[in-house]
Short mmCIF file of C-alpha atoms in Angstrom, two decimals:
data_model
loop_
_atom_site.label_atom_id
_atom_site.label_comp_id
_atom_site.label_asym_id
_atom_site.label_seq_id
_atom_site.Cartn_x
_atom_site.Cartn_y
_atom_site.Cartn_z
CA UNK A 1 215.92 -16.78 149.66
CA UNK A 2 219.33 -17.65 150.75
CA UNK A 3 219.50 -20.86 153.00
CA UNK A 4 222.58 -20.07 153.62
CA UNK A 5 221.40 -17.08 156.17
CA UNK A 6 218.92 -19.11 157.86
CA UNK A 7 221.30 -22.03 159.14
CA UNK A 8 221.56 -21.48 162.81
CA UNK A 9 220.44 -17.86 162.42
CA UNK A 10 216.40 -17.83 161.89
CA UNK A 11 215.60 -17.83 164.93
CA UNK A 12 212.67 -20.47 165.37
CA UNK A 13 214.08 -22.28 168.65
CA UNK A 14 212.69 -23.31 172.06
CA UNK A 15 215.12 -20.31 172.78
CA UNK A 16 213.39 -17.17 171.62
CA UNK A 17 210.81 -16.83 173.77
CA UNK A 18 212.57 -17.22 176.53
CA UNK A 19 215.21 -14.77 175.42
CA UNK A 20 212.62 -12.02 174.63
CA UNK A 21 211.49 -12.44 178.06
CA UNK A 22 215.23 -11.13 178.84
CA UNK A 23 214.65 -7.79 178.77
CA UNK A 24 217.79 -5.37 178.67
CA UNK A 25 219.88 -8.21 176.75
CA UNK A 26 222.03 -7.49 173.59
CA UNK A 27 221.33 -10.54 171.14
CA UNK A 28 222.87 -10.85 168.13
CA UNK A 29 221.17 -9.27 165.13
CA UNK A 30 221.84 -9.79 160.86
CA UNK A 31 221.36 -6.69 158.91
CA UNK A 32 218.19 -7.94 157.95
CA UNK A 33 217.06 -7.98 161.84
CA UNK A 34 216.89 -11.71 162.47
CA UNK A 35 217.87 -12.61 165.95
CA UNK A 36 220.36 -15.27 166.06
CA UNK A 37 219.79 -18.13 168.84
CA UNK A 38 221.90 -17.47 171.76
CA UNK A 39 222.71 -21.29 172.05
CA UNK A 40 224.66 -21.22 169.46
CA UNK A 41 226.89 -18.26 171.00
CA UNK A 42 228.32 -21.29 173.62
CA UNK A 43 231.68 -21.78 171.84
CA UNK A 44 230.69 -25.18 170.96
CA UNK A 45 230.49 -26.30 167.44
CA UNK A 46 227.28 -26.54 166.08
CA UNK A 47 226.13 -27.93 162.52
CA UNK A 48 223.31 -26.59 160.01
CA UNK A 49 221.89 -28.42 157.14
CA UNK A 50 219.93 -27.07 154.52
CA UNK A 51 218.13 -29.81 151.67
CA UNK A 52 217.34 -27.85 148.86
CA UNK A 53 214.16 -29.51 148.03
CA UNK A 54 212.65 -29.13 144.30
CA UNK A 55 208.86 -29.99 143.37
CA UNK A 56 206.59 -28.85 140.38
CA UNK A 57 209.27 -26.05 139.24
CA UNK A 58 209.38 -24.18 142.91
CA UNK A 59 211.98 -25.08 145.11
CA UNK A 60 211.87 -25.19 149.03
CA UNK A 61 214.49 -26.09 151.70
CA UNK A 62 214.38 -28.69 154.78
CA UNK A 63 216.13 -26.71 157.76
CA UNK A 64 218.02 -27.99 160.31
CA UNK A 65 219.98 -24.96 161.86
CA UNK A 66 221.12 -26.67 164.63
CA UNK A 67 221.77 -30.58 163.88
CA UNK A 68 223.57 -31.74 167.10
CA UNK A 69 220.67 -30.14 169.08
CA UNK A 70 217.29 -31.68 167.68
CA UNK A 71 216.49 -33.13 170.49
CA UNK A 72 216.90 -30.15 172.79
CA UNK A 73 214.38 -28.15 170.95
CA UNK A 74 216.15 -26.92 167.98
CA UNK A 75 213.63 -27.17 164.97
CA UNK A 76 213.36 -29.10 161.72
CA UNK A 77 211.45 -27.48 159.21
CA UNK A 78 210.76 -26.55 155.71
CA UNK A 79 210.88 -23.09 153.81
CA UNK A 80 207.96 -22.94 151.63
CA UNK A 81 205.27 -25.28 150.70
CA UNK A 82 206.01 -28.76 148.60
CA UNK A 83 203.40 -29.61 146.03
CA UNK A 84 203.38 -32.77 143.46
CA UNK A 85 201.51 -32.49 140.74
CA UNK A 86 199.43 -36.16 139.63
CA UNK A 87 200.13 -36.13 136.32
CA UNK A 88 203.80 -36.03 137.06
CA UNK A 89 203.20 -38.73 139.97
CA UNK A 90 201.50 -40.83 137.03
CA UNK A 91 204.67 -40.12 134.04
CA UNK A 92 207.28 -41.15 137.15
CA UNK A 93 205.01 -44.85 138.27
CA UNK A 94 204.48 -45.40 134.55
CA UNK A 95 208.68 -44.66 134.13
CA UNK A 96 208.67 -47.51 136.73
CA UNK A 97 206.49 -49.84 135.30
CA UNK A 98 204.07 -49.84 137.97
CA UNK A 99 200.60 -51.08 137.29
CA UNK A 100 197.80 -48.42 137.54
CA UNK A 101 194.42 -48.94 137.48
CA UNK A 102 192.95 -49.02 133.62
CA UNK A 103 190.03 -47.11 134.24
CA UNK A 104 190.18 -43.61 132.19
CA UNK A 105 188.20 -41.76 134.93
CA UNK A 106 191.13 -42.91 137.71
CA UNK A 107 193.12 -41.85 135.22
CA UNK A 108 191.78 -38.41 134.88
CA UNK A 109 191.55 -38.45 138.54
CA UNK A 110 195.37 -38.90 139.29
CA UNK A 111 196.22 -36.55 136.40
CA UNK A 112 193.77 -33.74 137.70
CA UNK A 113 195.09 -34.50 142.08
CA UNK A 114 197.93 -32.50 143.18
CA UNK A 115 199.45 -33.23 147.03
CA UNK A 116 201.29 -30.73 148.55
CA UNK A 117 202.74 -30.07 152.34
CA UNK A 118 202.09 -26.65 153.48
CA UNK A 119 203.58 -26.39 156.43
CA UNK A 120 206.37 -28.83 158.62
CA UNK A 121 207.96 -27.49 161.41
CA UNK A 122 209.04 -30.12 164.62
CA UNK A 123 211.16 -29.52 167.52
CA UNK A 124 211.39 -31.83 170.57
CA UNK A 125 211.87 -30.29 173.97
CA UNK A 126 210.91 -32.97 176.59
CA UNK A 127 211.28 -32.56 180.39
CA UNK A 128 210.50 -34.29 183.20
CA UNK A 129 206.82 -33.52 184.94
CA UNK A 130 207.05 -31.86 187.79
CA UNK A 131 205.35 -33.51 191.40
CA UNK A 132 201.87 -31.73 191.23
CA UNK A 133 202.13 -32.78 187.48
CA UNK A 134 202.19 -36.16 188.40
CA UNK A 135 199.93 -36.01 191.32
CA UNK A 136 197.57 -34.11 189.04
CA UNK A 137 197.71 -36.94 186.56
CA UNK A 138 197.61 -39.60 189.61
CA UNK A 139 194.20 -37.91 190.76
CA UNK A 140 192.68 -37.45 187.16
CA UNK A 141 193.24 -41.62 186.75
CA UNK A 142 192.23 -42.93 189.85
CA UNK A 143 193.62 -47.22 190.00
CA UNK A 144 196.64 -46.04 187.83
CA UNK A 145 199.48 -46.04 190.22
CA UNK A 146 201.63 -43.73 188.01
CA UNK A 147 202.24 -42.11 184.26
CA UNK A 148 202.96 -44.50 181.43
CA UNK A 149 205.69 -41.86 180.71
CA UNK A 150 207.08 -39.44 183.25
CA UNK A 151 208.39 -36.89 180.38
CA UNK A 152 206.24 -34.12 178.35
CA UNK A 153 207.19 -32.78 175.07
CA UNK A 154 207.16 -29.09 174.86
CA UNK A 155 208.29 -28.99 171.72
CA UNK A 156 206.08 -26.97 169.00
CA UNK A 157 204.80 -29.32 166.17
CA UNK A 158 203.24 -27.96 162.55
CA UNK A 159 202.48 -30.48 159.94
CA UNK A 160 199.50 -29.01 156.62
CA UNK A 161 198.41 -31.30 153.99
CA UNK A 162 196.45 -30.37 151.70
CA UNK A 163 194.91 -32.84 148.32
CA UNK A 164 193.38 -30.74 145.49
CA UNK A 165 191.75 -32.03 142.55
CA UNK A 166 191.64 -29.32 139.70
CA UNK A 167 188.36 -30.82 137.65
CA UNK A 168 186.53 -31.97 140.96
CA UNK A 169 186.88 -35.42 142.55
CA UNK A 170 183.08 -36.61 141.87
CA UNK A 171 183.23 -35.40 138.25
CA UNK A 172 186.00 -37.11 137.83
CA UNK A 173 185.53 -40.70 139.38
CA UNK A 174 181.77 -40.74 137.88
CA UNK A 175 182.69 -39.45 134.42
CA UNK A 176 179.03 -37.31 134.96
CA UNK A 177 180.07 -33.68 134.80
CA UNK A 178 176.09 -33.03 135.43
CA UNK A 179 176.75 -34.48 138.30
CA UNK A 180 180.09 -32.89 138.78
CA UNK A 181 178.65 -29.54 138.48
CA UNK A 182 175.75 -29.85 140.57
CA UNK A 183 177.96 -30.86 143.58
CA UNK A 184 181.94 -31.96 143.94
CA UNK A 185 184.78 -32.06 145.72
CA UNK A 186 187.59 -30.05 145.52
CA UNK A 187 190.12 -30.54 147.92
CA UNK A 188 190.42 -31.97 151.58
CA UNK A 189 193.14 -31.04 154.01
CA UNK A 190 194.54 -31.96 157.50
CA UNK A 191 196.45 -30.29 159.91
CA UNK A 192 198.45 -31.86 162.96
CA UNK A 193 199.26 -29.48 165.53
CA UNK A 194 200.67 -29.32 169.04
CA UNK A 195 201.65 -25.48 170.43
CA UNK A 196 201.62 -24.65 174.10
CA UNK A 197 200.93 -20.83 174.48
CA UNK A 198 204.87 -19.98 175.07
CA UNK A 199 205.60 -21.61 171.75
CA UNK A 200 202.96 -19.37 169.87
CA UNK A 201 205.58 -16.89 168.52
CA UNK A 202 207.58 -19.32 167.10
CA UNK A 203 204.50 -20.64 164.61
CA UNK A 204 203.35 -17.06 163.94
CA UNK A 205 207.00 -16.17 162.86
CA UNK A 206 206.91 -19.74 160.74
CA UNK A 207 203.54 -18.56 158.77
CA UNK A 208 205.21 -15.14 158.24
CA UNK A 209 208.17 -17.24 156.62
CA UNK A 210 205.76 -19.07 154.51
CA UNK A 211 204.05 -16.05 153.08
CA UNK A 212 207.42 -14.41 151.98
CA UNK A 213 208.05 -14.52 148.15
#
């Protein structure tokens, strides 16, 4: 993958869906078909960042294509999954000098654990609510005599998780592998999402970056 194409062109912006409701206008288009956002077509400058990112051999990037306009619902976000292996977490503390417990099972445990983020995309695009917005809010809270904040973030947010433990977590704290094999636990994830039905595109065009080799 070359970062170097996505920086302000990958189009993953509060813009696209509002341009492909623009029907009849010529957008900017890369060979490879990627729509470029128009708000970077303003003749202002704009900056892109790309963090090249390396964990557990594979390497990912942290995307900014649009720096000065974070906050205006340009996205931050990264290019493939980041995973960190425990037995590499364990060699780096011990490098340190940091105490871990002196238990072989928690031992085994943090050697056999691998964390990883799966997914992080975040944009911020807050306006103001509207009059019925507030009114709505006024009659849903009856005593309250108005919002605690008078802005909404529209901005679509992604963040995966995921924990895995390769030789089972029960196994592996209990030293029992009877025990481990009769029933264990292999992983736990969590997911954070926030995606208003205009902003659905934008994560189904994320996954499809994801998948890509």
């Amino acid at each position: 993958m070359n970062p170097t194409l996505l920086v302000g062109t990958f189009d993953l912006s509060m813009e696209e869906p509002r341009m492909a409701r623009e029907s009849g206008t010529n957008l900017p288009v890369l060979s490879g078909g990627t729509l470029c956002p128009a708000t970077l077509f303003d003749g202002q400058t704009h900056f892109g960042v790309a963090v090249a990112v390396k964990a557990d051999g594979k390497e990912s990037y942290l995307m900014i294509p649009d720096a000065t306009n974070i906050t205006k619902g340009q996205p931050v976000y990264i290019t493939k999954p980041v995973t960190i292996n425990g037995e590499h977490l364990v060699a780096y503390l011990n490098s340190k000098s940091v105490s871990l417990p002196t238990s072989p099972d928690i031992a085994k445990f943090l050697d056999t654990a691998s964390i990883s983020c799966d997914a992080f995309y975040f944009s911020k695009n807050e306006r103001d609510l509207t009059p019925a917005e507030v009114a709505g809010w006024e009659a849903n809270h009856p005593g309250v005599t108005k919002p605690a904040d008078n802005k909404v973030d529209e901005g679509a947010l992604l963040m995966m998780f995921k924990l895995k433990f390769s030789e089972g977590l029960i196994g592996a704290l209990t030293g029992d592998a009877h025990l481990g094999n009769l029933f264990d636990i292999t992983g736990a994830s969590l997911r954070v999402l926030r995606c208003r039905d205009s902003s659905k595109k934008i994560l189904e065009e994320y996954a499809a970056l994801l998948g890509e080799e």
